[in-house]
Coordinates of C-alpha atoms and ligand atoms in Angstrom, one line a residue:
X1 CA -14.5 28.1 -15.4
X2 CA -12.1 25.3 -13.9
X3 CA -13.5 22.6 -16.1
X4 CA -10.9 19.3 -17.4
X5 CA -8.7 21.4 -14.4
X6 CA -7.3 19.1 -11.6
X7 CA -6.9 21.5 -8.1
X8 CA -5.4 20.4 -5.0
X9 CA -5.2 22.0 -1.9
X10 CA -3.4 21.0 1.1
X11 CA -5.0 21.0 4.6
X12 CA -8.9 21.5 3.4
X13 CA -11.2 19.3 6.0
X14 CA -11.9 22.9 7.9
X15 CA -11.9 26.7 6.9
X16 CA -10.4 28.7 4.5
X17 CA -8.9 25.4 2.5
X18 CA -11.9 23.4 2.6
X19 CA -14.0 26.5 1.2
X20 CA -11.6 27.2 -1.1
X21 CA -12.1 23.5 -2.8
X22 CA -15.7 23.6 -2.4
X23 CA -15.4 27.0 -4.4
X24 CA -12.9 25.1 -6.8
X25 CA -15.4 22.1 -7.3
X26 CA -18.6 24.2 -7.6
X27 CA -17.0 26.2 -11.0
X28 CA -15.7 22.6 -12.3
X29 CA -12.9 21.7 -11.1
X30 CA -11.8 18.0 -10.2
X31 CA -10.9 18.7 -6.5
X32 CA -8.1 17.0 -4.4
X33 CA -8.7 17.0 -0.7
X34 CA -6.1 16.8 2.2
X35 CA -4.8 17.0 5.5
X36 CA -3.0 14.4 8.3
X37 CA -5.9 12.2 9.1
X38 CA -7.3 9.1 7.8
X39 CA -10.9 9.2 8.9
X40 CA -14.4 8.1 7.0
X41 CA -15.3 11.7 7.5
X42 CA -12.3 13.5 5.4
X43 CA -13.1 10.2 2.8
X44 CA -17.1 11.6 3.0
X45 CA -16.3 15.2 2.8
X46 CA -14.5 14.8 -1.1
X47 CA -17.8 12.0 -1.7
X48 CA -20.2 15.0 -1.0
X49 CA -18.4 17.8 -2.4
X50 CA -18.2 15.3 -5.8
X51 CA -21.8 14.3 -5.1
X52 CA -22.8 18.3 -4.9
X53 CA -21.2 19.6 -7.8
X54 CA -21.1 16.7 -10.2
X55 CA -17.6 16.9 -10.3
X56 CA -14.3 14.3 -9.5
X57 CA -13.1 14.6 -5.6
X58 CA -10.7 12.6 -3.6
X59 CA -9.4 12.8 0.0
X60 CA -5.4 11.9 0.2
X61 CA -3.9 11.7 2.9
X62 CA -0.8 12.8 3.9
X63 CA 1.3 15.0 6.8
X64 CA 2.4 18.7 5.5
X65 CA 5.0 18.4 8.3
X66 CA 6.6 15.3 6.1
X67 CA 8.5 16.2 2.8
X68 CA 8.2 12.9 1.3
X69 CA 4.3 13.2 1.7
X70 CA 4.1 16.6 0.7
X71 CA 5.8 15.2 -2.4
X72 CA 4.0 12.0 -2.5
X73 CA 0.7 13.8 -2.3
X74 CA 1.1 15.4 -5.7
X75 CA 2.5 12.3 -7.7
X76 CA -0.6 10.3 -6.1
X77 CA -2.9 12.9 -7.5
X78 CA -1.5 13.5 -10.5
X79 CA -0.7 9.5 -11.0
X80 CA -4.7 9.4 -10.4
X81 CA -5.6 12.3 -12.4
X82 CA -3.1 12.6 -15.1
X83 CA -2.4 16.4 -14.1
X84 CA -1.2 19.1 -11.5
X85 CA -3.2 22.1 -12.7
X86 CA -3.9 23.7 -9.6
X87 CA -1.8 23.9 -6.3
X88 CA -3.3 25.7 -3.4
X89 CA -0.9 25.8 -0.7
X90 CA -2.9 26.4 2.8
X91 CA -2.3 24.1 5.6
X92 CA -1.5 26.1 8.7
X93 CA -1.0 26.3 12.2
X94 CA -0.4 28.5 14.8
X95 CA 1.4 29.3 18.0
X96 CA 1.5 32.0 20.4
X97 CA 4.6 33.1 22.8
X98 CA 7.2 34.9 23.4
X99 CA 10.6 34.3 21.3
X100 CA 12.1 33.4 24.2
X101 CA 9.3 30.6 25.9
X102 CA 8.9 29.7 22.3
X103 CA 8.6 25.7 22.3
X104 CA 11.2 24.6 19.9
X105 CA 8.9 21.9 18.7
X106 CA 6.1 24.2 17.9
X107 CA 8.9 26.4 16.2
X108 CA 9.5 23.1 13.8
X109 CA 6.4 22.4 13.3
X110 CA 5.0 25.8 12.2
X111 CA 8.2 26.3 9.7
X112 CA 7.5 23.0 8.3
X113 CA 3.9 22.9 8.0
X114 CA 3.5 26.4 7.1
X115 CA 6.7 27.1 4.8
X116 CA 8.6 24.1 4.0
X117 CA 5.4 21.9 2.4
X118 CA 5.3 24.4 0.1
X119 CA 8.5 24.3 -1.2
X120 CA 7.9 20.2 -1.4
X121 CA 4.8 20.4 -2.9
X122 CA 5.4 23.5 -5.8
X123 CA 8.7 21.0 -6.6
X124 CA 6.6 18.1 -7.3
X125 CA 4.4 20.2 -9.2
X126 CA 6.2 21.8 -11.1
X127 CA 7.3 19.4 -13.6
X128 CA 3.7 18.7 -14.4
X129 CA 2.7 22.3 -15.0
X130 CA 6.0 23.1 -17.4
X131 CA 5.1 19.9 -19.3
X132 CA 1.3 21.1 -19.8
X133 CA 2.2 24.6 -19.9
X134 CA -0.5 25.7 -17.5
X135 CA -0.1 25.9 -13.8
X136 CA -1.8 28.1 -11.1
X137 CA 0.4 27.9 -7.2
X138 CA -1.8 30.0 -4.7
X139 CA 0.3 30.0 -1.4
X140 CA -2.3 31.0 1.0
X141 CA 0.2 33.3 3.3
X142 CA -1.5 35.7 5.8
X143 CA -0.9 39.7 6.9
X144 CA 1.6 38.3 8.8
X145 CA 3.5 37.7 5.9
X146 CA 3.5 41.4 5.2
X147 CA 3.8 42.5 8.6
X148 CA 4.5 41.2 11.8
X149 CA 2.9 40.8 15.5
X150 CA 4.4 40.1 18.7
X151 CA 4.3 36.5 20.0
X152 CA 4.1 35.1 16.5
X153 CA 7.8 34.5 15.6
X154 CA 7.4 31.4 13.9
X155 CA 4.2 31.8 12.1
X156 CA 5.3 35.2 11.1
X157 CA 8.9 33.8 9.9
X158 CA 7.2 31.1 8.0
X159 CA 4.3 33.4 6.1
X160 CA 7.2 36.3 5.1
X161 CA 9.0 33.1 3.7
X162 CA 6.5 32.0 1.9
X163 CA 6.2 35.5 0.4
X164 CA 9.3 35.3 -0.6
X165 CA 8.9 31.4 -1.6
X166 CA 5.9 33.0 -3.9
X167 CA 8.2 35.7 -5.7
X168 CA 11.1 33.6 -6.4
X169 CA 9.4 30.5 -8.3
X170 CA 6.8 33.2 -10.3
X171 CA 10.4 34.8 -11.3
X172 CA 11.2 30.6 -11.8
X173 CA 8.3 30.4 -14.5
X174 CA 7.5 33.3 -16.0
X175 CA 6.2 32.9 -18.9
X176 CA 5.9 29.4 -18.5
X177 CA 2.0 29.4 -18.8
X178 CA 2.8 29.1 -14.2
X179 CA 1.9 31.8 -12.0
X180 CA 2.6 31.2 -8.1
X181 CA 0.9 34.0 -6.0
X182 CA 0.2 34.5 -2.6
X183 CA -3.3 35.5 -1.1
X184 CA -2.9 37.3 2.6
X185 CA -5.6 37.2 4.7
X186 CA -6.7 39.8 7.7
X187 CA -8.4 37.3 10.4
X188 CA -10.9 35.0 9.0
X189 CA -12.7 33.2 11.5
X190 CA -11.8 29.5 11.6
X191 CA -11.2 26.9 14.4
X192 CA -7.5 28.5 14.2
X193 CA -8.6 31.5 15.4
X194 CA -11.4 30.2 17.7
X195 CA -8.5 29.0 19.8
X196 CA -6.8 32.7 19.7
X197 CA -10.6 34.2 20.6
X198 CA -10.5 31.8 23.7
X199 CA -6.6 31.6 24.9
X200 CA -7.0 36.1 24.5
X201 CA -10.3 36.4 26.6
X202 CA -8.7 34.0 29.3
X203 CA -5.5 36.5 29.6
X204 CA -8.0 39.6 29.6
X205 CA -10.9 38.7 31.4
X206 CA -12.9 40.5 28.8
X207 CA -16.5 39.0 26.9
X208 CA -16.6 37.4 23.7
X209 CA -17.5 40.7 21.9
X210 CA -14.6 43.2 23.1
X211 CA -12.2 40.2 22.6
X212 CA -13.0 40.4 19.0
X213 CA -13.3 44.1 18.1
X214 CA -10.2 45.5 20.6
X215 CA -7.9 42.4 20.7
X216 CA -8.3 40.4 17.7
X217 CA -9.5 42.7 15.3
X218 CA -7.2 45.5 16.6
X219 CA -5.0 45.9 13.6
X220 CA -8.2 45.4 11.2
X221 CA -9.7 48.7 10.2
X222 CA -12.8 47.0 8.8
X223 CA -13.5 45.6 12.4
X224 CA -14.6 43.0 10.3
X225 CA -13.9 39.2 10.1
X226 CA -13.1 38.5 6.2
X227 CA -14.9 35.7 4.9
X228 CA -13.9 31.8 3.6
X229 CA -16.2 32.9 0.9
X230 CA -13.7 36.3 0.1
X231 CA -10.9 34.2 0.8
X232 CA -11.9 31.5 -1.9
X233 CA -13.2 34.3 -3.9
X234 CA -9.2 36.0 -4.2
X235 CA -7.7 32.5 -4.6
X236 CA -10.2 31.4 -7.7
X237 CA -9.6 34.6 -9.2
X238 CA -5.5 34.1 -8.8
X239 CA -6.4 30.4 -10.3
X240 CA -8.3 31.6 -13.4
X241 CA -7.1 32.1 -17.0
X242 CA -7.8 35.7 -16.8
X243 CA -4.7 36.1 -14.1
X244 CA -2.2 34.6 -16.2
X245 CA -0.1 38.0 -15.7
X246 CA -0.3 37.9 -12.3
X247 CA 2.4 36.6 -11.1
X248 CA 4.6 36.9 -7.7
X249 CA 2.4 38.8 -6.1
X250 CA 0.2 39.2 -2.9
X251 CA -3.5 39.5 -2.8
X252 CA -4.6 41.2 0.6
X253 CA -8.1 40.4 2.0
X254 CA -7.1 42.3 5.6
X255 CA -10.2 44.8 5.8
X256 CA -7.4 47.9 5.5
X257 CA -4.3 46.0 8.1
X258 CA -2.0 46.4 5.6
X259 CA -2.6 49.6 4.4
X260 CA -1.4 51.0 8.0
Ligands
NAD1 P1 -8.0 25.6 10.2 O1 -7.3 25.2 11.4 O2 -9.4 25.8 10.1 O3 -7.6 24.6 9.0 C1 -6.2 24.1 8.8 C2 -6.3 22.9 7.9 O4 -4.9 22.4 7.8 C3 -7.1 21.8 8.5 O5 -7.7 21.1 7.4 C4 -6.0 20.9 9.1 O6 -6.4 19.5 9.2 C5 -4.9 21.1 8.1 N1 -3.6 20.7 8.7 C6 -3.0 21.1 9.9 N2 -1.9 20.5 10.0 C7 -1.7 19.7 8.9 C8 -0.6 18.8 8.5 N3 0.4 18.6 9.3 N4 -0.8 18.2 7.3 C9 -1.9 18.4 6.5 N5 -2.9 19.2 6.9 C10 -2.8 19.9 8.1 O7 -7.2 26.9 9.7 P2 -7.5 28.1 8.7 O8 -7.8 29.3 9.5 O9 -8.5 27.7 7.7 O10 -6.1 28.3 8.0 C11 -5.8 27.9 6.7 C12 -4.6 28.7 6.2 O11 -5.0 30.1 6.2 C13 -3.4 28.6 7.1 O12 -2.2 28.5 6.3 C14 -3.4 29.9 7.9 O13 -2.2 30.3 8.3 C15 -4.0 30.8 6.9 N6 -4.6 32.1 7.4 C16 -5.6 32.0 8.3 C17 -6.1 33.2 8.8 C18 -7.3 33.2 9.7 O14 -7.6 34.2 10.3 N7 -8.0 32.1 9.9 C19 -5.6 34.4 8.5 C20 -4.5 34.4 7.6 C21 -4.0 33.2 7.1

């Protein structure tokens, strides 16, 4: 489906981003790979996902809280690859606390990491996609970006702006050939909720299991986790030729949280 198609998505050695380029790769797509590090292990996770699916992959390096290596990030792939089919905006990080204790440096670094790369990155893109006249930008945003919970000021700041982020360049490019969506997941679990499993059943005192269904879950109807694979799933389907009218729009995968 993605053959001759160059994808990159930002912050995928763990969870939903790395699953969504594995899902990339597997359907054809030359995959780029990234996040902050510079380790044999990010370089040997783009050699076996290239290795698995008989397809291009390369780990680049670069720090989504830095605009000039957001941007630097696409012209190296491109440079390398000749194209910028396929954006997949996903790093992310989180922070919990009240507005008020609210670290100011974790306040930066969610609105930077979360919101501002993507407005670097989908500039840098862009003029590659107009040229071709084919692009796909999936901002992976959150149900926090639809609604909000206490203790999540920045992280729910930064995923309503990237809604809005979404909206304003499909409005950009319509009918361009460019789509930018956003996907909105429920909880998925990933090491970025591990750490919200573990930091919740300290403040509780309660087991693994009622953390998770009472706490976590609470605002998911399914009671269910969604999966990287559902999550990957949404985002190929938002990347495919067949959604070229879909555009500036959010695709929920929230087990039923946003229907409340
Ligand atoms: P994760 O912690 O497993 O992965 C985050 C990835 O981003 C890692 O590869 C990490 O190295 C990378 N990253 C972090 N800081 C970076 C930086 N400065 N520069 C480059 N890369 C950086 O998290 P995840 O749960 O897979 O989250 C991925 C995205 O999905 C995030 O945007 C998150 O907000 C969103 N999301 C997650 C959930 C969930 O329940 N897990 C729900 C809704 C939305």
């Amino acid at each position: 489906m993605f053959a001759g198609k160059i994808a990159i998505v930002t912050g995928s050695t763990s969870g939903i981003g790395l699953a969504i380029a594995e899902a990339l790769a597997a359907k054809g797509a030359t995959v780029v790979l990234n996040s902050f590090s510079d380790t044999e292990k990010d370089h040997a996770l783009a050699a076996g996902i290239a290795a698995r699916y008989g397809v291009e992959a390369a780990y680049i390096r670069a720090d989504m809280a830095k605009p000039a290596e957001c941007r630097a990030l696409v012209e190296l792939a491109a440079r390398r690859f000749g194209r910028a089919d396929i954006l997949v905006n996903n790093a992310g990080i989180q922070f919990v606390a009240p507005v008020e204790e609210f670290p100011v440096e974790r306040w930066d670094a969610i609105i930077a990491i979360n919101l501002t790369s993507a407005f670097h990155t989908i500039a840098a893109a862009v003029p590659h996609m107009r040229k071709a006249g084919f692009g796909r930008i999936v901002n992976i945003a959150s149900a926090h970006g639809l609604r909000a919970s206490p203790n999540k000021s920045a992280y729910v700041a930064a995923k309503h702006g990237l809604v809005g982020l979404t909206k304003t360049v499909a409005l950009e490019l319509a009918g361009r050939g460019v789509t930018c969506n956003a996907v909105c997941p429920g909880f998925v679990l990933t090491p970025l909720v591990e750490t919200q499993i573990i930091d919740r059943m300290a403040e509780t005192g309660l087991d693994r299991e009622t953390t998770i269904r009472d706490v976590i879950l609470q605002k998911q109807p399914s009671k269910q986790f969604a999966s990287l694979e559902e999550i990957a799933a949404a985002t190929l389907f938002l990347a495919s030729p067949e959604a070229a009218q879909v555009t500036g729009t959010t695709l929920s995968v929230d087990g039923g949280w946003t229907a409340q």
